[in-house]
mmCIF file of C-alpha atoms in Angstrom:
data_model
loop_
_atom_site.group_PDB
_atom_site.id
_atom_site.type_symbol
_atom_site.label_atom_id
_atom_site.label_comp_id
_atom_site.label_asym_id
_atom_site.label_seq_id
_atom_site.Cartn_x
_atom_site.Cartn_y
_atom_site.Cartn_z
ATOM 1 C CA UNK A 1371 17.145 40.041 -31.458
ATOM 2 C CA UNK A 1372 18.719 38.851 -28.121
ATOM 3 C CA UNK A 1373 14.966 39.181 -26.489
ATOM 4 C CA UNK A 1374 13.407 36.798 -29.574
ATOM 5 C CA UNK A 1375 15.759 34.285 -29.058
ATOM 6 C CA UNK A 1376 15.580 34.412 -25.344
ATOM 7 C CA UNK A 1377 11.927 33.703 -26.005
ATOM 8 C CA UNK A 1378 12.194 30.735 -27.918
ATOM 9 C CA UNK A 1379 15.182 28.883 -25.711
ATOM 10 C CA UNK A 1380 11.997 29.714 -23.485
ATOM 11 C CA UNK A 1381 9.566 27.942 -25.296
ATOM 12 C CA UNK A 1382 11.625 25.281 -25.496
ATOM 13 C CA UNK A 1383 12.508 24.620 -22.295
ATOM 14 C CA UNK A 1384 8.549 24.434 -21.308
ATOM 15 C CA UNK A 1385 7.863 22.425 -24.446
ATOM 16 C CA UNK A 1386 10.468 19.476 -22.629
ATOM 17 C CA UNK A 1387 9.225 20.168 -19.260
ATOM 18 C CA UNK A 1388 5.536 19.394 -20.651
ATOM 19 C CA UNK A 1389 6.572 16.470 -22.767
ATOM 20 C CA UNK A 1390 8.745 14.873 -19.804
ATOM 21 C CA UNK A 1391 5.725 15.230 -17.291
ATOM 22 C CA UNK A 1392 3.269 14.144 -20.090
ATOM 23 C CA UNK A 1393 5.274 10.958 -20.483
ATOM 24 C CA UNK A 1394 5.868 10.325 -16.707
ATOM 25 C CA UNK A 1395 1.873 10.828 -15.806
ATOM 26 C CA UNK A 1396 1.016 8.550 -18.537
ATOM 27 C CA UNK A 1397 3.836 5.408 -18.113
ATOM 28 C CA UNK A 1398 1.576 2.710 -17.564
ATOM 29 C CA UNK A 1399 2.614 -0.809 -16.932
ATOM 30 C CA UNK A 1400 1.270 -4.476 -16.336
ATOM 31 C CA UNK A 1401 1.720 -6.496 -13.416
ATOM 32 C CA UNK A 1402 1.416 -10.657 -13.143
ATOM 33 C CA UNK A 1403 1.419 -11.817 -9.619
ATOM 34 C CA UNK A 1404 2.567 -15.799 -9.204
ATOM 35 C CA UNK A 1405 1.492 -18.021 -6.746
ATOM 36 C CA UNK A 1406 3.790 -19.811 -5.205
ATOM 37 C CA UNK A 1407 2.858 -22.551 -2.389
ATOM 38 C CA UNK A 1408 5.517 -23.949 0.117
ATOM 39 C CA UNK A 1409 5.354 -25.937 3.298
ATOM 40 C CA UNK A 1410 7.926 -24.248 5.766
ATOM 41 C CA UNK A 1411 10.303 -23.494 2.529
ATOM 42 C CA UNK A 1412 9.708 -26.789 0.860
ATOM 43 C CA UNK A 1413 8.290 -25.802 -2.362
ATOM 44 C CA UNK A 1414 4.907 -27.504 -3.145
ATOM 45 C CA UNK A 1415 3.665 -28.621 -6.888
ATOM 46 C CA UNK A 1416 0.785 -30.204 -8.054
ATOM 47 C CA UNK A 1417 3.241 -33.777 -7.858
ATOM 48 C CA UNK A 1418 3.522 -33.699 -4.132
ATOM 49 C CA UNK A 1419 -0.195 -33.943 -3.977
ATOM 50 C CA UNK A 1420 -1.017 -37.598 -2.825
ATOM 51 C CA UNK A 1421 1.323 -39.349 -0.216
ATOM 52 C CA UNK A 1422 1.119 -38.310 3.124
ATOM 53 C CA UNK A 1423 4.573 -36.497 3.824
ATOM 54 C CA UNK A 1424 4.258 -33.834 5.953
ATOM 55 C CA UNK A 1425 4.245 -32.990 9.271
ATOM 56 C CA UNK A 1426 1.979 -30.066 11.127
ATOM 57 C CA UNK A 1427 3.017 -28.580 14.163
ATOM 58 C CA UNK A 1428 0.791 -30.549 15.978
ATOM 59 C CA UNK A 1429 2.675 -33.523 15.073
ATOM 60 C CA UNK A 1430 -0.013 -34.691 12.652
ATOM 61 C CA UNK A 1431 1.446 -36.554 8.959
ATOM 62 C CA UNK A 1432 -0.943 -35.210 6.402
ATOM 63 C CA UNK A 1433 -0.846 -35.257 2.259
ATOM 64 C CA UNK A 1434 -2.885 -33.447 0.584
ATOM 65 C CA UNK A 1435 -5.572 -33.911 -2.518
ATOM 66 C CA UNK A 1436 -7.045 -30.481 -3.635
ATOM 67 C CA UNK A 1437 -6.404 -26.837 -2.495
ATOM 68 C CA UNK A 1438 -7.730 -23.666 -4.289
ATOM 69 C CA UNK A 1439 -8.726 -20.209 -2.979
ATOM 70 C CA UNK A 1440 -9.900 -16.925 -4.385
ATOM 71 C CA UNK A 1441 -7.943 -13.545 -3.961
ATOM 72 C CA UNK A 1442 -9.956 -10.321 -4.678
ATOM 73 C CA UNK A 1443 -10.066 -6.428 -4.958
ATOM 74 C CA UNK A 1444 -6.033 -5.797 -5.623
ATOM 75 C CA UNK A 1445 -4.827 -2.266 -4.473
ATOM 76 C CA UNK A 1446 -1.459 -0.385 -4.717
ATOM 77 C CA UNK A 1447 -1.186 2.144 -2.492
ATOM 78 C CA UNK A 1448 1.265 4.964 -3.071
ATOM 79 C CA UNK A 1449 3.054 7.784 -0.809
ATOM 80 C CA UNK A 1450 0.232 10.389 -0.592
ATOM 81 C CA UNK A 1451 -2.223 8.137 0.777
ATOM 82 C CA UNK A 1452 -3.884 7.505 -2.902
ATOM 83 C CA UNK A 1453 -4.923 3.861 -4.157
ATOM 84 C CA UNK A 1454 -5.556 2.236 -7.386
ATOM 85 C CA UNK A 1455 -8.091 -0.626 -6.485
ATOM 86 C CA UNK A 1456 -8.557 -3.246 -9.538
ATOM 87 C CA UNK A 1457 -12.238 -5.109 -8.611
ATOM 88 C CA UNK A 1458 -10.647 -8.221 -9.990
ATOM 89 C CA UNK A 1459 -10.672 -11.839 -8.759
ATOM 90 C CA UNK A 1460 -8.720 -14.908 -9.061
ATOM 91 C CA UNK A 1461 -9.584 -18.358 -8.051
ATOM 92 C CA UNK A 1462 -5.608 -20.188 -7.735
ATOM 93 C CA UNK A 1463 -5.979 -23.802 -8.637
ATOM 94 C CA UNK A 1464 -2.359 -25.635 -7.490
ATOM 95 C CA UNK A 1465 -4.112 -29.086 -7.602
ATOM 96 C CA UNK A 1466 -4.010 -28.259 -11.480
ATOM 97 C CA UNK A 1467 -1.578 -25.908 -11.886
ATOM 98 C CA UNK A 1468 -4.451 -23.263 -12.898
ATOM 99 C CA UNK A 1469 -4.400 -19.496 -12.612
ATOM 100 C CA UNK A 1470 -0.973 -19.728 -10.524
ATOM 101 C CA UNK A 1471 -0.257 -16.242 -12.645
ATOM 102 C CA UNK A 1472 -2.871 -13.435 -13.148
ATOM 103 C CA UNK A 1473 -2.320 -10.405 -14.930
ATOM 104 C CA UNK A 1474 -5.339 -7.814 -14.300
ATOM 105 C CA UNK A 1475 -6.357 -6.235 -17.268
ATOM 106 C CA UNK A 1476 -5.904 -2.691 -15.971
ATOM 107 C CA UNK A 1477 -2.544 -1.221 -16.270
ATOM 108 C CA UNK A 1478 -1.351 0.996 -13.605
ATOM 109 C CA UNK A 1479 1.008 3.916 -13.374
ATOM 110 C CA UNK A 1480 4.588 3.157 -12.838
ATOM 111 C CA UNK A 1481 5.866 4.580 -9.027
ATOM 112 C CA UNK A 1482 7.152 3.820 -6.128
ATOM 113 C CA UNK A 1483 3.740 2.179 -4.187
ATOM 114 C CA UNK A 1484 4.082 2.138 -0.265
ATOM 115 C CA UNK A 1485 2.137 -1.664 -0.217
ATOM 116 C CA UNK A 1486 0.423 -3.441 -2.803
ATOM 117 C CA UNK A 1487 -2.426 -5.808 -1.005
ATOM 118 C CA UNK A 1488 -5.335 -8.005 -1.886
ATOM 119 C CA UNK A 1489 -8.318 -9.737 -0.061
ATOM 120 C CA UNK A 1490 -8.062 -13.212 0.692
ATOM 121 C CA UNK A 1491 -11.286 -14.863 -0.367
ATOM 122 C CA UNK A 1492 -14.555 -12.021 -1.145
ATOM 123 C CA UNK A 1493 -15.934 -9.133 0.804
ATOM 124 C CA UNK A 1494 -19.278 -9.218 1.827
ATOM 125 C CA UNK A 1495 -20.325 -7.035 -1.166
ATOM 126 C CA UNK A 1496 -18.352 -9.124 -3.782
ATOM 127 C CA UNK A 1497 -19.576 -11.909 -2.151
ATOM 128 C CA UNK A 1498 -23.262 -11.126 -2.944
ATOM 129 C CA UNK A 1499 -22.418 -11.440 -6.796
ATOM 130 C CA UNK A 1500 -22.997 -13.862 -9.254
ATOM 131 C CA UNK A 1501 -20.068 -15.351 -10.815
ATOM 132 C CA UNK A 1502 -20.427 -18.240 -13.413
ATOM 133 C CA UNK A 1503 -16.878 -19.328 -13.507
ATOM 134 C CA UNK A 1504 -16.868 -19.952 -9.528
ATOM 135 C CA UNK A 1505 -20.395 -21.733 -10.120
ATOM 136 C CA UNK A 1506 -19.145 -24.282 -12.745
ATOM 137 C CA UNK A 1507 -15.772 -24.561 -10.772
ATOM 138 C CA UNK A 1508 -18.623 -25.994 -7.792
ATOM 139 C CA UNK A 1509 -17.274 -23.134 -5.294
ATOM 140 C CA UNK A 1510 -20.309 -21.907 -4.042
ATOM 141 C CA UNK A 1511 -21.536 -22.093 -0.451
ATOM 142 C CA UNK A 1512 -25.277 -23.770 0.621
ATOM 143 C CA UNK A 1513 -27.996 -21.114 0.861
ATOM 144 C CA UNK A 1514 -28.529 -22.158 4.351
ATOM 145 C CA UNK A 1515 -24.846 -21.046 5.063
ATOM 146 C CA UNK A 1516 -25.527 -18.008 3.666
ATOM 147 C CA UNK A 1517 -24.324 -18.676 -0.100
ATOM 148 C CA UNK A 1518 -21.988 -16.742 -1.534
ATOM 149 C CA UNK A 1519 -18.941 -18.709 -2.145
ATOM 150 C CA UNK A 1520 -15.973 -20.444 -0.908
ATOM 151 C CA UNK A 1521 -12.082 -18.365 0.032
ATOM 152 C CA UNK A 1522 -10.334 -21.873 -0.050
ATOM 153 C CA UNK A 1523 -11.006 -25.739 -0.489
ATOM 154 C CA UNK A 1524 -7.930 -27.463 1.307
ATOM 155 C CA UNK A 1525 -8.872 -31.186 1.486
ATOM 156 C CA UNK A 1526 -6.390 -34.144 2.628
ATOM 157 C CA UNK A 1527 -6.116 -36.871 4.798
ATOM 158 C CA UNK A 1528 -3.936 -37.097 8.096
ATOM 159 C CA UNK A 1529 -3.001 -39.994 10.256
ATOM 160 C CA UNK A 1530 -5.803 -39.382 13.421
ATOM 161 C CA UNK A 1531 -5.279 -40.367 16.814
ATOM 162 C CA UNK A 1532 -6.268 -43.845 16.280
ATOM 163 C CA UNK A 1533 -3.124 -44.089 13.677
ATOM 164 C CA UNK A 1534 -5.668 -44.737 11.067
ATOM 165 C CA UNK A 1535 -6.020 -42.940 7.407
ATOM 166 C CA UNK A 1536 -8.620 -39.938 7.799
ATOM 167 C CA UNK A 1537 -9.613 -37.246 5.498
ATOM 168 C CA UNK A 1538 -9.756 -33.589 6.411
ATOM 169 C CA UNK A 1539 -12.272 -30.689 4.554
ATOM 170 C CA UNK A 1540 -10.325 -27.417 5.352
ATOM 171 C CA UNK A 1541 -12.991 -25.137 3.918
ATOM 172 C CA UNK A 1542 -12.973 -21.737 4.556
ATOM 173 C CA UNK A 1543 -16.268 -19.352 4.405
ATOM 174 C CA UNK A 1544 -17.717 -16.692 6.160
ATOM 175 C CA UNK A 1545 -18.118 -17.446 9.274
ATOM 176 C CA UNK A 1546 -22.042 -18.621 9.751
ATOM 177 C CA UNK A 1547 -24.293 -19.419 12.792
ATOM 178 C CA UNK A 1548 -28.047 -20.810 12.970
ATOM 179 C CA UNK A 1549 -27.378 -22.719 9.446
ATOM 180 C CA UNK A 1550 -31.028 -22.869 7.915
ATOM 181 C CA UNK A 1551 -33.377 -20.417 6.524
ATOM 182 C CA UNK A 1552 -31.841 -17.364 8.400
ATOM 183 C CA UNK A 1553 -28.383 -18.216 9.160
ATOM 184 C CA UNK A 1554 -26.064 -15.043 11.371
ATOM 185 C CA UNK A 1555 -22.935 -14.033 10.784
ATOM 186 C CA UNK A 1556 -20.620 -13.669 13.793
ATOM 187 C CA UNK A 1557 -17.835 -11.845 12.146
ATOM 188 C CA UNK A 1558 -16.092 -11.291 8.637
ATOM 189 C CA UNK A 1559 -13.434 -13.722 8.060
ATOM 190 C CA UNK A 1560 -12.369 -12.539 4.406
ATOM 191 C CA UNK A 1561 -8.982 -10.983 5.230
ATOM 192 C CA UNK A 1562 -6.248 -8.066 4.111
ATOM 193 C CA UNK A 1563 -3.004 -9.403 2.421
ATOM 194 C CA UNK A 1564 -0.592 -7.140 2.935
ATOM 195 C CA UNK A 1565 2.684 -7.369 0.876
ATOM 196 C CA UNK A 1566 4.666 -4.181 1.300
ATOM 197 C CA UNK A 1567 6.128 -1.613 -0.370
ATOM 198 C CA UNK A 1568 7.367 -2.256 -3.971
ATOM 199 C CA UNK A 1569 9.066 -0.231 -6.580
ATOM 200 C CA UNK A 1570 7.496 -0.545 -10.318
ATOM 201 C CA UNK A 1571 9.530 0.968 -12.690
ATOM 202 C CA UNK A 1572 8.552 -0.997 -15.683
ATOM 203 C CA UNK A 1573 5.802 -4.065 -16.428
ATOM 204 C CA UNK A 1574 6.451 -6.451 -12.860
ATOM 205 C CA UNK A 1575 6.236 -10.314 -11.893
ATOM 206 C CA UNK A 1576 4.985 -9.918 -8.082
ATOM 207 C CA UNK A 1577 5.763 -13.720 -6.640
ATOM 208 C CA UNK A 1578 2.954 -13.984 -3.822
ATOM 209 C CA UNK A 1579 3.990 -16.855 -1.364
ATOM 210 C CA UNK A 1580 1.760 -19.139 0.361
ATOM 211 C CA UNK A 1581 3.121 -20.911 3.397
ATOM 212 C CA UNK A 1582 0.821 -23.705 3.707
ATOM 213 C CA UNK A 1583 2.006 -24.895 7.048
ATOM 214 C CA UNK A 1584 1.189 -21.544 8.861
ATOM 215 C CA UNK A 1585 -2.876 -22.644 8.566
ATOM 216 C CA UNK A 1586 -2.422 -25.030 11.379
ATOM 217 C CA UNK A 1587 -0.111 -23.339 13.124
ATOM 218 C CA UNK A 1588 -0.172 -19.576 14.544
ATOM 219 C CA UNK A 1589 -1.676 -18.255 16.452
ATOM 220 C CA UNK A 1590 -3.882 -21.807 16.815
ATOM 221 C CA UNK A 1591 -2.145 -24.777 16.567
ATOM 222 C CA UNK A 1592 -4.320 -26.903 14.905
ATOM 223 C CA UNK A 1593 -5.762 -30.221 15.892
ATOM 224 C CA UNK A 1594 -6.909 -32.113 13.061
ATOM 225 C CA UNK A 1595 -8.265 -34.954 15.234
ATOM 226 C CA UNK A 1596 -10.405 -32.025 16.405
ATOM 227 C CA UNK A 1597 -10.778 -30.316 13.123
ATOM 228 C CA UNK A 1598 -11.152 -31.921 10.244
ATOM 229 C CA UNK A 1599 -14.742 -32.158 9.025
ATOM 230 C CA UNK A 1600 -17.806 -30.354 8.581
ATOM 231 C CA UNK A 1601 -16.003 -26.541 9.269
ATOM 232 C CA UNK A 1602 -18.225 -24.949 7.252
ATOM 233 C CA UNK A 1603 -20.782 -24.629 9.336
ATOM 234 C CA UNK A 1604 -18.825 -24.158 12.413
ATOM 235 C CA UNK A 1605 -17.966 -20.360 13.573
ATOM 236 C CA UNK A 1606 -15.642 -21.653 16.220
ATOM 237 C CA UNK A 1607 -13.113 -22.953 13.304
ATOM 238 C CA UNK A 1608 -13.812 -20.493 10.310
ATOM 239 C CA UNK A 1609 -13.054 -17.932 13.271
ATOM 240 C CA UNK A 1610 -9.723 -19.541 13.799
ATOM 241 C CA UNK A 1611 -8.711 -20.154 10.202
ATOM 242 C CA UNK A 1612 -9.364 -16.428 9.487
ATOM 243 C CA UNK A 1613 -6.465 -15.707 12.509
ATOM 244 C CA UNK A 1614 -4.534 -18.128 11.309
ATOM 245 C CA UNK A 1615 -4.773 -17.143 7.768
ATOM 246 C CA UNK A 1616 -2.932 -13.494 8.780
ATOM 247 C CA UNK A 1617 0.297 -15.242 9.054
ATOM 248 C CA UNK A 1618 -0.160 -17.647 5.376
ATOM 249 C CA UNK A 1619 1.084 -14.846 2.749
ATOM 250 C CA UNK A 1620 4.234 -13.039 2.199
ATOM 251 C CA UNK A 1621 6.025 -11.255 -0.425
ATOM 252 C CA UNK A 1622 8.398 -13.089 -2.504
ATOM 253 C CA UNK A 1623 10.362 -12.349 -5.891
ATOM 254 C CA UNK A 1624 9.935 -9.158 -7.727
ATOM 255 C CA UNK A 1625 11.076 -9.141 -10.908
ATOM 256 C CA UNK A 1626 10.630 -6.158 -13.701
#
C-alpha cells in the first residue's frame, strides 16, 4: 500500500513540474515601443514644429517642418546568446503624430533579454524590397541614387551666416557615389540601436527616445551653413550623419 501511494505523490509531483514548465515555455507577451522625440530634454510634439526656437551646438537657431524615419528588423537578445528577430518595420511620423507606438504582431516569450535593439533606417537586403506604404508615403530614393528608400526626412530652416531665413533637407540614405546609371556605395550607413538589457515579465511599453539635438552634434558638429541641401547625394554627409546617428537613441520608460 505504502509503495502505491508513494507512486502516485510521484506522479503528481511530475504532473506540476510538467505543467509549471509547460506554462513558463509558452508565456508569451506583446510589446509597444513609443517614440518619444526631445531636444536636449525638452520634449518635442508635433506643436513645436514651425518657429525657429532652437539652438544647435554650432550656434545655429533652427525650427523645424517635417521629420520621419523608419526603424527595422527588432531583436531581443537573451542570456545564452539566442535572439528573437521580428522582420518588421515602422516608418515614425512626429510631424503628424503617426506610428509614434508600434506593437509587432509577433508575441515573444516573457524573460529576462540581455538588449533589445533595432536598425535605424533598412539593411541592404530590406532595402531591396518593395513596400507600398513607404511608396505612397513618397519615401523612396531616385534610381540613380540607388533606390531603395529613405531612414529619415528631417527638413527645417535655420538662420545662415548671412542672418537670413534658409531651409535645410536633412535626408538620410545610403550613402551613394557616381549618382547616375551605376551609382557605388562607399559604406552602409543603416545603423544598430542598441537599448539594453530589459526585464519582460508581462505584455511591455518600451519608450524609445530620440534626442534630436545629438544629429548635429557628436562626434561632428554640424554646420548647417555647410550642410543643409542636396545630402542625398553626398557620401561625405550621409557618412557623417550615420556617426552621428550612434549617439540619437536611448532607452527610456519601461512600463509592464
Amino acid at each position: 500500500m505504502n509503495k502505491i501511494v508513494s507512486l502516485l505523490c510521484l506522479l503528481v509531483l511530475l504532473s506540476a513540474c510538467n505543467s509549471s514548465d509547460d506554462s513558463d515555455s509558452t508565456s508569451q507577451v506583446s510589446t509597444t515601443f513609443v517614440f518619444t522625440h526631445n531636444w536636449d530634454g525638452a520634449l518635442i510634439r508635433d506643436y513645436n514644429f514651425g518657429p525657429i526656437q532652437y539652438v544647435n551646438a554650432n550656434g545655429e537657431s533652427i525650427g523645424f517642418e517635417r521629420l520621419r524615419y523608419v526603424i527595422s528588423d527588432i531583436i531581443f537578445t537573451k542570456a545564452n546568446g539566442e535572439e528573437i528577430e521580428l522582420d518588421v518595420y515602422n516608418l515614425v511620423d512626429l510631424t503628424n503624430e503617426v506610428n509614434m507606438e508600434y506593437t509587432p504582431e509577433t508575441q515573444i516569450p516573457v524573460g529576462n533579454y540581455t538588449n533589445v535593439s533595432f536598425t535605424f533606417g533598412l539593411d541592404n537586403e530590406d532595402n531591396a524590397e518593395n513596400y507600398p506604404d513607404l511608396n505612397s508615403a513618397s519615401f523612396n530614393v531616385p534610381e540613380t541614387m540607388g533606390g531603395g528608400y529613405h531612414y529619415m526626412q528631417f527638413d527645417g530652416k535655420f538662420i545662415n551666416s548671412n542672418m537670413e531665413e534658409q531651409g535645410f533637407n536633412y535626408h538620410a540614405i545610403r550613402a551613394v557615389d557616381n549618382v547616375g546609371a551605376n551609382p557605388t556605395f562607399p559604406q552602409d550607413t543603416f545603423f544598430t540601436v542598441n537599448l539594453g538589457a530589459i526585464n519582460i515579465t508581462n505584455d511591455v511599453e518600451i519608450e524609445v527616445k530620440m534626442n534630436i539635438a545629438e544629429w548635429f552634434k557628436n562626434p561632428n558638429l554640424w554646420d548647417l551653413n555647410v550642410y543643409n541641401q542636396t545630402l542625398m547625394p553626398n557620401s561625405t554627409a550621409q557618412i557623417m550623419m550615420y556617426e552621428n546617428g550612434q549617439n540619437v537613441f536611448s532607452l527610456g520608460d519601461v512600463f509592464q
